[in-house]
């Protein structure tokens, strides 16, 4: 029971408080407040504690119209829910108070809340109309007053107190009168007399400003039209008009059109023309005037010999009250005329004219006459255009039309010649006669191609009969002289292996359509056979004699990826570290073999796959991919170099042999490929070094191993059987070595001319950054072995191959191959003075390697 007594007591206390305070809460909010604006803490002002507003369902009671405020459920605050417009809610009433009913449940109570919406200056003064038209007579006196309607403002208080201003004007001012109820009367006062002819319409702007902060304004345009008074007489733009007229003018000829103006308007502006008098007096009937337009026309024939000058007096009278009039005079001078024009006849015409006609050829005979006499009968003749024809006078009144320049039918095929005749009268009269002169054609133009050289691209393996290009030669002649036939004149491919070893004419590859000039392919083109086919096309017309023109066609064959990569076999010595030997080959694949030493570090090159592609460009750009084994194998292959190197250090657990399947692909579309199978035999480091030294000392085939694991086992067995003999040979070789040292010391005293090497120094050539080191010497070959020796595979160029262009070999230090640790310095065999010493030194190196290898074999495993 104690739980329920708390709210009941609070409700009783709240009821008592409301009874003492009148039971009403007042709030104030400015109009146009944003939605969400807190008007007041309604729940707190009603005495409700935190949380009770939502528990007791504090809410507003609708009274038939949409409320612009609402109660926030959680906080119990009175907030703005929609736009508050004081003018819409209360109009001009002040103050603007909204009475709201608030309902509280548990227990049920109703409270009254008064919300006052205060005014802001959100309404500009508004005139009844955007513009007002006034009409004021031009004769109105200064000081005249004209009432105006003021503006209204929907706001209240100072926001609705209006003041008025008028745009600057020298003719009008504004008079504002305030009445008792704070209303203002507006009057437009005329300050200066009006002149409609100077300014017929006055445009003023009346501005009303309210007292708000900031102030808002409203405008109304006053358009004042000035009513006319007849205070101006019609006026002519000239007091005397002078005009000349030929004596042979026909009836109705317009002499002139008078132009009078009256700056008034309405009836005051309307006026009529009339002829008041004429000199001579009896000639007034020769002329008539239109009362409205002022056009003066001839009503009879003039006679220059009777009267040379006519003078007319013209009046313009308006229709105002009283009517006003203006006057002018018109002087007409009659001119004598040349009544007869010259006449031209063509008596003989010889057309068409050949374009190769000689200069001076007579084309036509003309006759010219004029029926007038004196100066009016003297006729001058000329031809237009002035070239290529001219007139030659033969006798009085006769002319010959002759050729004065060479003709070119291709430039102008027909001439419209005009013979012009002019007499000597004042004014002179002219006559024209047109003569049409066509030009006949001769074969004087050879066919001409648009280009001297045509470049045509054709893809190889194109279909026979495919159109390769279309040539067109222009011959400006006509008929048979301009009819062109085409043919392949000369050109072909020959001399090289690409063309089959002999010269082949272009007509065996292409054909030209005689009528259209289309170039057709007679057979499919092969880029590997023909890269560029150059030939001439001749165009011959059918004229007499025939003329011809030539054009050169350069047909470039565009390569397609129609050749798969081809693997190259091992070059030079036998296979060893860094070289791959060929074991077997088949269609689309190649079997290679090489060996590597156990314990070789990562990155050690053990072989290099070489492949070529007969295509060009991207079609011949090769990439190498390791197909098998997949995953993390002990070897990897260079993507573009083809070098097979160790991916990690080799271990005995990798087995005696590794089989690598390498796919060589080009970049064509679609790509073509070849597969190489590389068998790598894993041997001891001493065996690999011995094999490398043996292969380098060999002059030809060197040491060769069989393909597969059997080749590696056989090599290991052969070394084991010869170890005993190698140990025995150590003593003999040591003796020979002592002899070599003695001979070498003696050679120090020998002259330098005794060196048996070739006359030129050895040239060092590096094929590429991913390629191999190569040496070339004219007569003798040299091989240098040192700690910083080059990469694994070495090629010795033959004497007839020149060294590659460019700078010397790069000074790079690739990783050394697997050698015996006992070799501490460079041992250059090419520098030895005697061949015997070189042989002994080689035997010494072999003995040292054999000793090491034999000791390893004799030790128990």
XYZ file of C-alpha atoms in Angstrom, residues 257-854:
598
model
C 7.979 60.284 -101.293
C 7.707 63.218 -98.887
C 8.233 62.643 -95.203
C 6.698 64.997 -92.624
C 6.476 64.333 -88.907
C 4.298 65.626 -86.073
C 5.576 64.927 -82.525
C 1.995 65.010 -81.156
C -0.157 61.898 -80.926
C -3.708 60.844 -81.696
C -5.670 63.266 -83.884
C -3.052 65.882 -83.190
C -0.547 63.705 -85.071
C -2.672 62.810 -88.082
C -2.187 65.072 -91.093
C -2.738 65.075 -94.890
C -0.651 66.248 -97.897
C -1.833 68.500 -100.692
C -0.365 70.446 -103.684
C -1.078 74.120 -103.053
C 0.392 75.594 -106.266
C 2.812 74.908 -109.141
C 5.181 76.888 -111.376
C 4.382 77.127 -114.250
C 0.786 77.492 -113.032
C -0.770 75.505 -115.821
C 1.297 72.338 -115.150
C -0.288 71.407 -111.790
C -2.321 68.629 -113.447
C 0.904 66.795 -114.505
C 1.368 65.594 -110.941
C -0.647 63.978 -108.159
C 0.086 63.512 -104.438
C -1.201 60.825 -102.055
C -2.768 62.585 -99.031
C -1.608 59.913 -96.569
C 1.784 58.676 -97.858
C 3.054 61.884 -99.538
C 4.001 60.032 -102.771
C 4.207 62.357 -105.788
C 3.613 60.586 -109.104
C 3.648 61.562 -112.777
C 0.183 61.693 -114.365
C 1.233 62.721 -117.909
C 4.260 62.778 -120.253
C 7.064 65.266 -119.767
C 8.670 67.273 -122.537
C 12.208 68.460 -121.937
C 12.010 70.885 -124.870
C 8.858 72.556 -123.377
C 9.668 72.822 -119.654
C 12.993 71.989 -118.042
C 12.040 72.762 -114.391
C 8.786 72.253 -112.444
C 8.241 73.737 -108.915
C 5.468 72.477 -106.578
C 4.303 73.922 -103.208
C 3.266 71.174 -100.747
C 1.242 71.596 -97.507
C 0.818 69.133 -94.559
C -2.152 69.972 -92.220
C -2.963 68.045 -88.990
C -6.401 67.307 -87.506
C -5.919 68.942 -84.124
C -7.930 71.756 -82.591
C -6.989 74.241 -83.806
C -5.330 72.584 -86.880
C -1.679 73.377 -87.592
C 0.169 73.054 -90.942
C 3.715 72.871 -92.410
C 4.999 73.682 -95.956
C 7.820 72.701 -98.390
C 8.644 73.016 -102.088
C 9.589 70.349 -104.673
C 11.802 71.214 -107.687
C 11.674 68.687 -110.582
C 14.447 68.844 -113.209
C 13.611 67.089 -116.510
C 16.581 65.286 -118.159
C 17.098 64.459 -121.783
C 17.563 60.757 -122.506
C 19.230 58.507 -125.020
C 16.230 56.718 -126.342
C 17.900 53.934 -128.369
C 20.299 51.268 -127.103
C 22.978 49.571 -129.265
C 22.204 46.210 -130.922
C 24.596 43.229 -131.359
C 24.204 40.240 -133.772
C 26.287 37.096 -134.207
C 26.685 36.539 -137.942
C 28.988 33.458 -137.814
C 30.062 30.985 -135.083
C 32.625 28.135 -135.332
C 32.383 25.783 -132.297
C 33.577 23.642 -130.565
C 37.142 24.941 -130.363
C 39.896 22.292 -129.826
C 41.875 22.890 -126.669
C 45.098 22.889 -128.730
C 43.826 25.599 -131.117
C 46.437 28.211 -132.045
C 46.299 31.740 -130.716
C 44.522 34.029 -133.199
C 41.908 31.488 -134.288
C 38.636 33.218 -135.293
C 35.720 31.858 -133.294
C 32.811 34.165 -134.306
C 31.893 37.222 -136.460
C 29.788 40.020 -134.876
C 27.824 43.017 -136.156
C 27.001 46.120 -133.969
C 24.676 49.117 -134.689
C 22.820 52.017 -132.891
C 19.809 53.987 -134.334
C 20.693 57.166 -132.438
C 22.846 59.933 -133.939
C 25.748 61.994 -132.779
C 27.377 60.942 -129.522
C 24.380 58.731 -128.705
C 25.094 56.677 -131.836
C 28.830 56.055 -131.313
C 29.272 52.504 -129.990
C 32.209 50.981 -128.093
C 32.462 47.142 -127.841
C 34.277 44.896 -125.388
C 34.262 41.202 -124.494
C 33.840 39.819 -120.964
C 35.697 38.056 -119.506
C 38.754 39.661 -121.035
C 40.545 36.283 -121.426
C 41.026 34.014 -123.286
C 39.056 35.699 -126.092
C 39.271 39.197 -127.576
C 37.587 41.438 -130.152
C 39.258 42.664 -133.348
C 37.540 45.419 -135.364
C 37.542 44.586 -139.088
C 35.600 47.619 -140.389
C 32.885 49.981 -139.119
C 30.284 48.009 -137.206
C 31.972 44.582 -137.659
C 34.099 42.647 -135.128
C 35.836 39.257 -134.958
C 35.924 37.142 -131.769
C 39.446 35.594 -131.750
C 41.452 33.329 -129.405
C 44.181 35.226 -127.512
C 45.381 32.563 -124.977
C 45.928 28.812 -125.014
C 42.951 26.729 -123.856
C 42.851 23.911 -121.298
C 39.665 21.852 -121.361
C 40.521 20.200 -118.046
C 40.510 23.599 -116.358
C 37.562 25.156 -118.242
C 35.476 22.994 -120.550
C 33.088 25.728 -121.708
C 33.104 29.513 -121.869
C 30.160 31.877 -121.633
C 31.431 34.905 -123.521
C 29.493 38.168 -123.311
C 29.952 40.909 -125.928
C 29.085 44.290 -124.415
C 28.225 47.381 -126.479
C 27.930 50.917 -125.048
C 27.022 54.113 -126.878
C 28.321 57.607 -126.217
C 25.020 59.089 -125.042
C 24.427 60.711 -121.658
C 23.460 58.573 -119.968
C 24.857 55.867 -122.240
C 22.845 52.801 -123.156
C 24.288 49.305 -123.218
C 23.533 46.061 -124.991
C 24.824 42.537 -124.338
C 25.052 39.409 -126.463
C 26.115 36.085 -124.988
C 28.129 33.546 -126.994
C 28.575 29.941 -125.791
C 31.988 28.492 -126.764
C 32.559 24.802 -125.841
C 36.125 23.371 -125.837
C 36.814 19.909 -127.303
C 39.280 17.521 -125.663
C 42.702 16.229 -126.760
C 44.786 13.602 -124.953
C 47.229 15.901 -123.167
C 47.085 14.501 -119.618
C 48.617 11.279 -118.369
C 46.948 9.302 -115.589
C 48.241 10.435 -112.185
C 48.030 8.567 -108.915
C 47.158 10.410 -105.717
C 50.398 9.149 -104.135
C 53.763 8.267 -105.560
C 54.190 5.493 -103.004
C 51.388 3.443 -101.445
C 52.004 1.583 -98.209
C 49.814 -1.500 -97.784
C 49.652 -3.818 -94.776
C 48.563 -7.433 -95.257
C 48.438 -10.199 -92.701
C 50.281 -13.341 -93.565
C 48.343 -16.498 -94.372
C 45.675 -14.385 -96.043
C 43.286 -16.164 -98.363
C 44.043 -16.303 -102.060
C 41.865 -13.778 -103.873
C 41.619 -11.392 -100.910
C 41.582 -7.691 -101.741
C 44.736 -5.995 -100.444
C 44.323 -2.404 -101.644
C 42.536 -0.223 -104.141
C 44.487 2.201 -106.335
C 43.010 4.994 -108.380
C 44.664 7.150 -110.991
C 42.985 10.354 -112.125
C 42.958 11.348 -115.781
C 41.202 14.693 -116.310
C 40.664 13.967 -120.007
C 37.290 12.720 -121.225
C 35.966 9.727 -123.181
C 38.750 7.375 -124.329
C 41.405 9.915 -123.364
C 40.365 9.568 -119.717
C 39.603 5.818 -119.594
C 42.371 4.175 -117.516
C 43.510 0.546 -117.323
C 45.829 -0.805 -114.612
C 48.540 -3.474 -114.624
C 51.457 -4.696 -112.500
C 54.501 -3.321 -114.266
C 57.554 -4.506 -112.359
C 58.825 -5.532 -108.950
C 59.290 -8.701 -106.950
C 61.285 -10.462 -104.261
C 64.579 -12.267 -104.770
C 68.156 -12.948 -103.860
C 67.660 -14.151 -100.283
C 66.832 -17.392 -98.598
C 63.496 -15.970 -97.575
C 62.430 -15.898 -101.203
C 63.449 -19.445 -101.907
C 66.928 -18.579 -103.141
C 65.800 -16.908 -106.400
C 64.046 -13.860 -107.749
C 60.273 -14.072 -108.003
C 58.194 -11.429 -109.817
C 55.474 -9.529 -107.997
C 52.932 -10.848 -110.491
C 53.262 -14.268 -108.852
C 52.017 -12.806 -105.559
C 49.517 -10.080 -106.521
C 47.267 -9.080 -109.414
C 45.658 -5.745 -110.299
C 42.168 -5.481 -111.763
C 42.525 -3.629 -115.054
C 39.290 -1.650 -114.667
C 38.928 -0.915 -110.951
C 42.573 -0.832 -109.788
C 41.932 -3.323 -106.992
C 45.001 -5.258 -105.859
C 44.259 -8.969 -105.239
C 46.379 -11.632 -103.577
C 47.120 -14.589 -105.849
C 48.411 -16.793 -103.052
C 48.680 -16.719 -99.261
C 51.590 -14.606 -98.033
C 54.180 -15.982 -95.628
C 55.973 -13.462 -93.418
C 58.915 -15.839 -92.934
C 59.320 -15.939 -96.712
C 58.437 -12.363 -97.702
C 58.448 -9.387 -95.371
C 58.208 -6.578 -97.929
C 56.972 -6.837 -101.513
C 57.617 -3.738 -103.617
C 56.248 -3.370 -107.136
C 55.007 -0.735 -109.552
C 51.487 -0.357 -110.922
C 51.076 1.286 -114.301
C 47.962 3.216 -115.385
C 47.525 3.699 -119.168
C 44.738 5.691 -120.839
C 43.096 4.830 -124.169
C 44.011 8.038 -125.971
C 46.041 8.453 -129.160
C 48.876 8.286 -128.381
C 48.304 6.564 -125.008
C 49.814 8.170 -121.903
C 50.731 6.384 -118.698
C 51.582 6.993 -115.025
C 53.249 4.832 -112.390
C 52.913 4.349 -108.639
C 55.051 2.266 -106.287
C 53.304 -0.110 -103.904
C 55.138 -1.264 -100.783
C 53.307 -4.298 -99.419
C 54.332 -5.054 -95.833
C 53.400 -8.511 -94.600
C 52.213 -8.436 -90.978
C 53.426 -11.366 -88.980
C 51.054 -13.858 -87.366
C 51.928 -16.361 -84.707
C 52.151 -19.377 -86.989
C 55.512 -20.730 -85.768
C 56.097 -22.467 -82.483
C 59.359 -21.906 -80.550
C 62.225 -24.270 -81.445
C 64.824 -25.445 -78.926
C 68.535 -25.095 -79.703
C 70.994 -27.865 -78.832
C 74.057 -27.433 -76.623
C 76.714 -25.246 -78.207
C 80.446 -25.660 -77.751
C 81.659 -28.158 -75.167
C 79.852 -30.893 -73.420
C 77.213 -30.353 -70.833
C 78.248 -29.155 -67.473
C 77.147 -26.730 -64.866
C 75.447 -24.000 -66.787
C 75.035 -25.989 -70.015
C 72.369 -28.386 -71.179
C 73.114 -31.255 -73.526
C 70.600 -32.685 -75.987
C 69.614 -36.284 -75.484
C 66.551 -36.803 -77.642
C 64.064 -34.737 -79.588
C 60.624 -35.173 -80.883
C 57.747 -33.150 -82.303
C 57.014 -30.253 -79.958
C 59.428 -31.422 -77.259
C 63.144 -31.765 -76.566
C 65.034 -33.884 -73.973
C 68.093 -32.216 -72.381
C 70.460 -33.218 -69.610
C 72.841 -31.517 -67.197
C 74.317 -32.081 -63.741
C 74.648 -30.139 -60.505
C 76.682 -30.638 -57.364
C 75.190 -31.521 -54.003
C 75.429 -28.612 -51.660
C 75.288 -26.024 -54.469
C 73.997 -22.739 -53.039
C 70.702 -21.143 -54.031
C 70.928 -19.211 -57.292
C 73.577 -21.479 -58.842
C 72.981 -21.717 -62.616
C 73.049 -25.372 -63.687
C 71.752 -25.104 -67.252
C 70.412 -22.665 -69.839
C 67.547 -23.481 -72.167
C 67.921 -21.844 -75.571
C 65.015 -21.438 -77.974
C 64.225 -19.372 -81.042
C 61.002 -18.440 -82.812
C 60.788 -17.801 -86.545
C 58.116 -15.143 -85.985
C 58.827 -11.534 -85.053
C 57.793 -8.993 -82.428
C 55.601 -10.258 -79.641
C 55.116 -13.488 -81.542
C 58.849 -14.214 -81.097
C 59.178 -12.963 -77.511
C 59.659 -16.128 -75.471
C 59.066 -16.905 -71.839
C 60.178 -19.994 -69.932
C 58.009 -21.690 -67.337
C 58.775 -24.649 -65.091
C 55.876 -27.035 -65.671
C 57.106 -29.993 -63.587
C 57.730 -30.454 -60.794
C 55.125 -28.083 -59.456
C 55.333 -26.586 -56.030
C 58.554 -25.965 -54.113
C 61.150 -27.871 -56.118
C 64.923 -27.481 -55.817
C 65.159 -25.698 -59.186
C 63.634 -22.680 -60.882
C 63.861 -21.236 -64.378
C 64.317 -17.594 -65.440
C 61.111 -16.271 -67.038
C 62.859 -14.661 -70.005
C 66.493 -15.837 -69.702
C 65.867 -19.593 -69.704
C 68.518 -20.114 -67.031
C 67.848 -23.094 -64.778
C 69.193 -22.325 -61.331
C 68.890 -23.754 -57.860
C 66.007 -22.437 -55.811
C 67.708 -23.595 -52.614
C 70.758 -25.525 -51.512
C 70.797 -29.011 -52.980
C 70.771 -31.933 -50.569
C 71.328 -35.645 -50.909
C 67.667 -36.105 -50.059
C 66.794 -34.614 -53.442
C 67.891 -37.897 -55.038
C 70.418 -38.693 -57.755
C 68.395 -37.135 -60.538
C 65.790 -34.437 -61.048
C 63.492 -34.393 -64.049
C 62.363 -30.899 -65.058
C 59.683 -30.206 -67.675
C 60.095 -26.682 -69.042
C 57.525 -25.099 -71.347
C 58.720 -22.374 -73.709
C 55.861 -20.116 -74.899
C 55.736 -17.099 -77.130
C 53.517 -14.019 -76.628
C 51.393 -14.508 -79.739
C 47.639 -14.847 -79.957
C 47.079 -17.711 -79.583
C 50.346 -18.582 -77.882
C 52.457 -21.472 -79.184
C 54.837 -23.521 -77.092
C 57.443 -26.256 -77.012
C 58.311 -28.544 -74.118
C 61.861 -29.342 -73.001
C 62.623 -32.186 -70.612
C 65.780 -31.503 -68.613
C 67.363 -34.329 -66.599
C 69.679 -32.955 -63.905
C 72.040 -35.484 -62.320
C 73.120 -34.620 -58.792
C 76.774 -35.568 -58.118
C 79.494 -34.749 -55.633
C 81.057 -31.303 -55.797
C 84.494 -32.748 -56.798
C 82.937 -34.757 -59.605
C 81.163 -31.695 -60.939
C 84.387 -29.665 -60.827
C 86.353 -32.463 -62.499
C 83.744 -32.768 -65.200
C 83.807 -28.997 -65.718
C 87.608 -28.958 -66.011
C 87.565 -31.940 -68.326
C 84.999 -30.416 -70.576
C 86.914 -27.131 -70.715
C 90.167 -28.894 -71.674
C 88.436 -30.772 -74.442
C 88.596 -29.169 -77.851
C 85.495 -30.745 -79.300
C 82.882 -32.990 -77.849
C 84.103 -33.011 -74.265
C 82.579 -35.187 -71.564
C 79.042 -36.416 -72.371
C 76.558 -38.115 -70.114
C 73.572 -40.136 -71.125
C 70.058 -38.883 -70.618
C 68.303 -39.999 -67.433
C 69.507 -41.530 -64.192
C 71.512 -44.236 -65.996
C 73.904 -41.606 -67.396
C 74.661 -40.237 -63.922
C 75.292 -43.722 -62.417
C 77.571 -44.722 -65.282
C 79.642 -41.599 -64.843
C 80.025 -42.238 -61.118
C 81.111 -45.843 -61.786
C 83.704 -44.779 -64.347
C 85.267 -42.342 -61.893
C 85.431 -45.034 -59.170
C 87.312 -47.494 -61.416
C 89.926 -44.964 -62.442
C 90.723 -43.621 -58.985
C 93.613 -46.128 -58.471
C 95.255 -45.082 -61.677
C 94.769 -41.435 -60.841
C 96.556 -41.836 -57.520
C 99.451 -43.515 -59.304
C 99.550 -40.703 -61.817
C 99.959 -38.078 -59.092
C 103.634 -38.867 -58.612
C 104.364 -38.725 -62.323
C 102.482 -35.526 -62.750
C 104.290 -33.979 -59.795
C 107.598 -34.656 -61.505
C 106.311 -33.108 -64.684
C 105.158 -30.146 -62.691
C 108.683 -29.549 -61.352
C 109.936 -29.711 -64.916
C 107.277 -27.201 -65.940
C 108.418 -24.801 -63.221
C 111.989 -25.016 -64.454
C 110.900 -24.440 -68.044
C 108.724 -21.547 -66.999
C 111.651 -19.908 -65.252
C 113.691 -20.303 -68.379
C 110.916 -18.790 -70.439
C 111.161 -15.578 -68.452
C 114.436 -14.933 -70.282
C 112.909 -15.675 -73.668
C 111.942 -12.690 -75.882
C 108.308 -11.571 -76.076
C 108.192 -12.275 -79.770
C 108.092 -15.970 -79.029
C 104.541 -15.878 -77.774
C 102.428 -18.158 -79.936
C 99.164 -16.344 -79.373
C 97.405 -14.574 -82.197
C 98.332 -11.089 -83.369
C 95.318 -9.345 -81.742
C 94.187 -9.241 -78.128
C 91.261 -11.357 -77.045
C 87.894 -9.580 -77.295
C 85.488 -9.999 -74.395
C 81.828 -9.945 -75.387
C 78.810 -10.177 -73.062
C 75.750 -11.343 -74.935
C 73.232 -9.865 -72.453
C 72.590 -9.408 -68.774
C 70.993 -12.849 -68.624
C 73.270 -14.383 -71.268
C 76.754 -15.880 -71.142
C 80.314 -14.606 -71.302
C 82.005 -15.100 -74.667
C 85.565 -14.618 -75.931
C 86.837 -14.330 -79.465
C 90.382 -14.307 -80.815
C 91.559 -14.358 -84.389
C 94.109 -17.267 -84.347
C 94.273 -18.820 -80.887
C 91.613 -19.484 -78.252
C 92.203 -18.647 -74.602
C 90.376 -19.692 -71.458
C 90.897 -17.918 -68.134
C 89.841 -19.473 -64.872
C 89.888 -17.377 -61.695
C 88.046 -16.818 -58.457
C 85.754 -14.293 -60.077
C 85.173 -16.211 -63.279
C 82.109 -15.505 -65.434
C 78.799 -17.302 -65.505
C 78.591 -20.982 -66.194
C 78.272 -21.375 -69.918
C 81.097 -20.191 -72.236
C 81.049 -19.854 -75.993
C 84.154 -19.429 -78.185
C 83.334 -17.604 -81.429
C 85.016 -18.791 -84.609
C 87.525 -16.432 -86.284
C 85.174 -15.518 -89.135
C 82.517 -14.099 -86.787
C 83.144 -10.425 -85.915
C 82.708 -9.329 -82.327
C 79.282 -7.870 -81.560
C 78.989 -4.057 -81.714
C 78.781 -1.812 -78.717
C 80.935 -1.245 -75.687
C 83.121 -3.854 -74.071
C 81.738 -6.519 -71.856
C 80.202 -5.499 -68.577
C 82.499 -5.540 -65.600
C 80.293 -7.862 -63.616
C 81.239 -10.553 -61.153
C 78.722 -13.393 -61.342
C 78.803 -16.118 -58.771
C 81.734 -18.536 -59.384
C 81.171 -22.131 -60.457
C 82.039 -25.115 -58.261
C 85.881 -25.357 -58.319
C 88.512 -26.851 -56.076
C 89.489 -24.730 -53.138
C 93.186 -25.301 -53.918
C 93.040 -22.926 -56.894
C 93.902 -19.610 -55.299
C 94.881 -17.371 -58.184
C 94.245 -16.928 -61.864
C 95.847 -19.479 -64.122
C 95.859 -18.173 -67.695
C 96.889 -20.762 -70.203
C 96.943 -18.376 -73.112
C 99.893 -16.500 -71.533
C 102.161 -19.557 -71.331
C 105.110 -19.265 -73.710
C 105.284 -22.913 -74.773
C 102.538 -25.369 -75.650
C 104.263 -28.053 -73.588
C 104.077 -25.921 -70.462
C 100.377 -25.399 -71.056
C 99.808 -29.137 -71.331
C 101.758 -29.798 -68.136
C 99.853 -27.210 -66.194
C 96.590 -28.777 -67.330
C 97.783 -32.205 -66.254
C 98.720 -30.750 -62.892
C 95.246 -29.373 -62.355
C 93.715 -32.689 -63.361
C 95.965 -34.557 -60.955
C 94.978 -32.353 -58.067
C 91.298 -32.835 -58.840
C 91.776 -36.588 -59.221
C 93.627 -36.815 -55.942
C 90.855 -35.136 -54.108
C 88.232 -37.263 -55.829
C 90.142 -40.491 -55.256
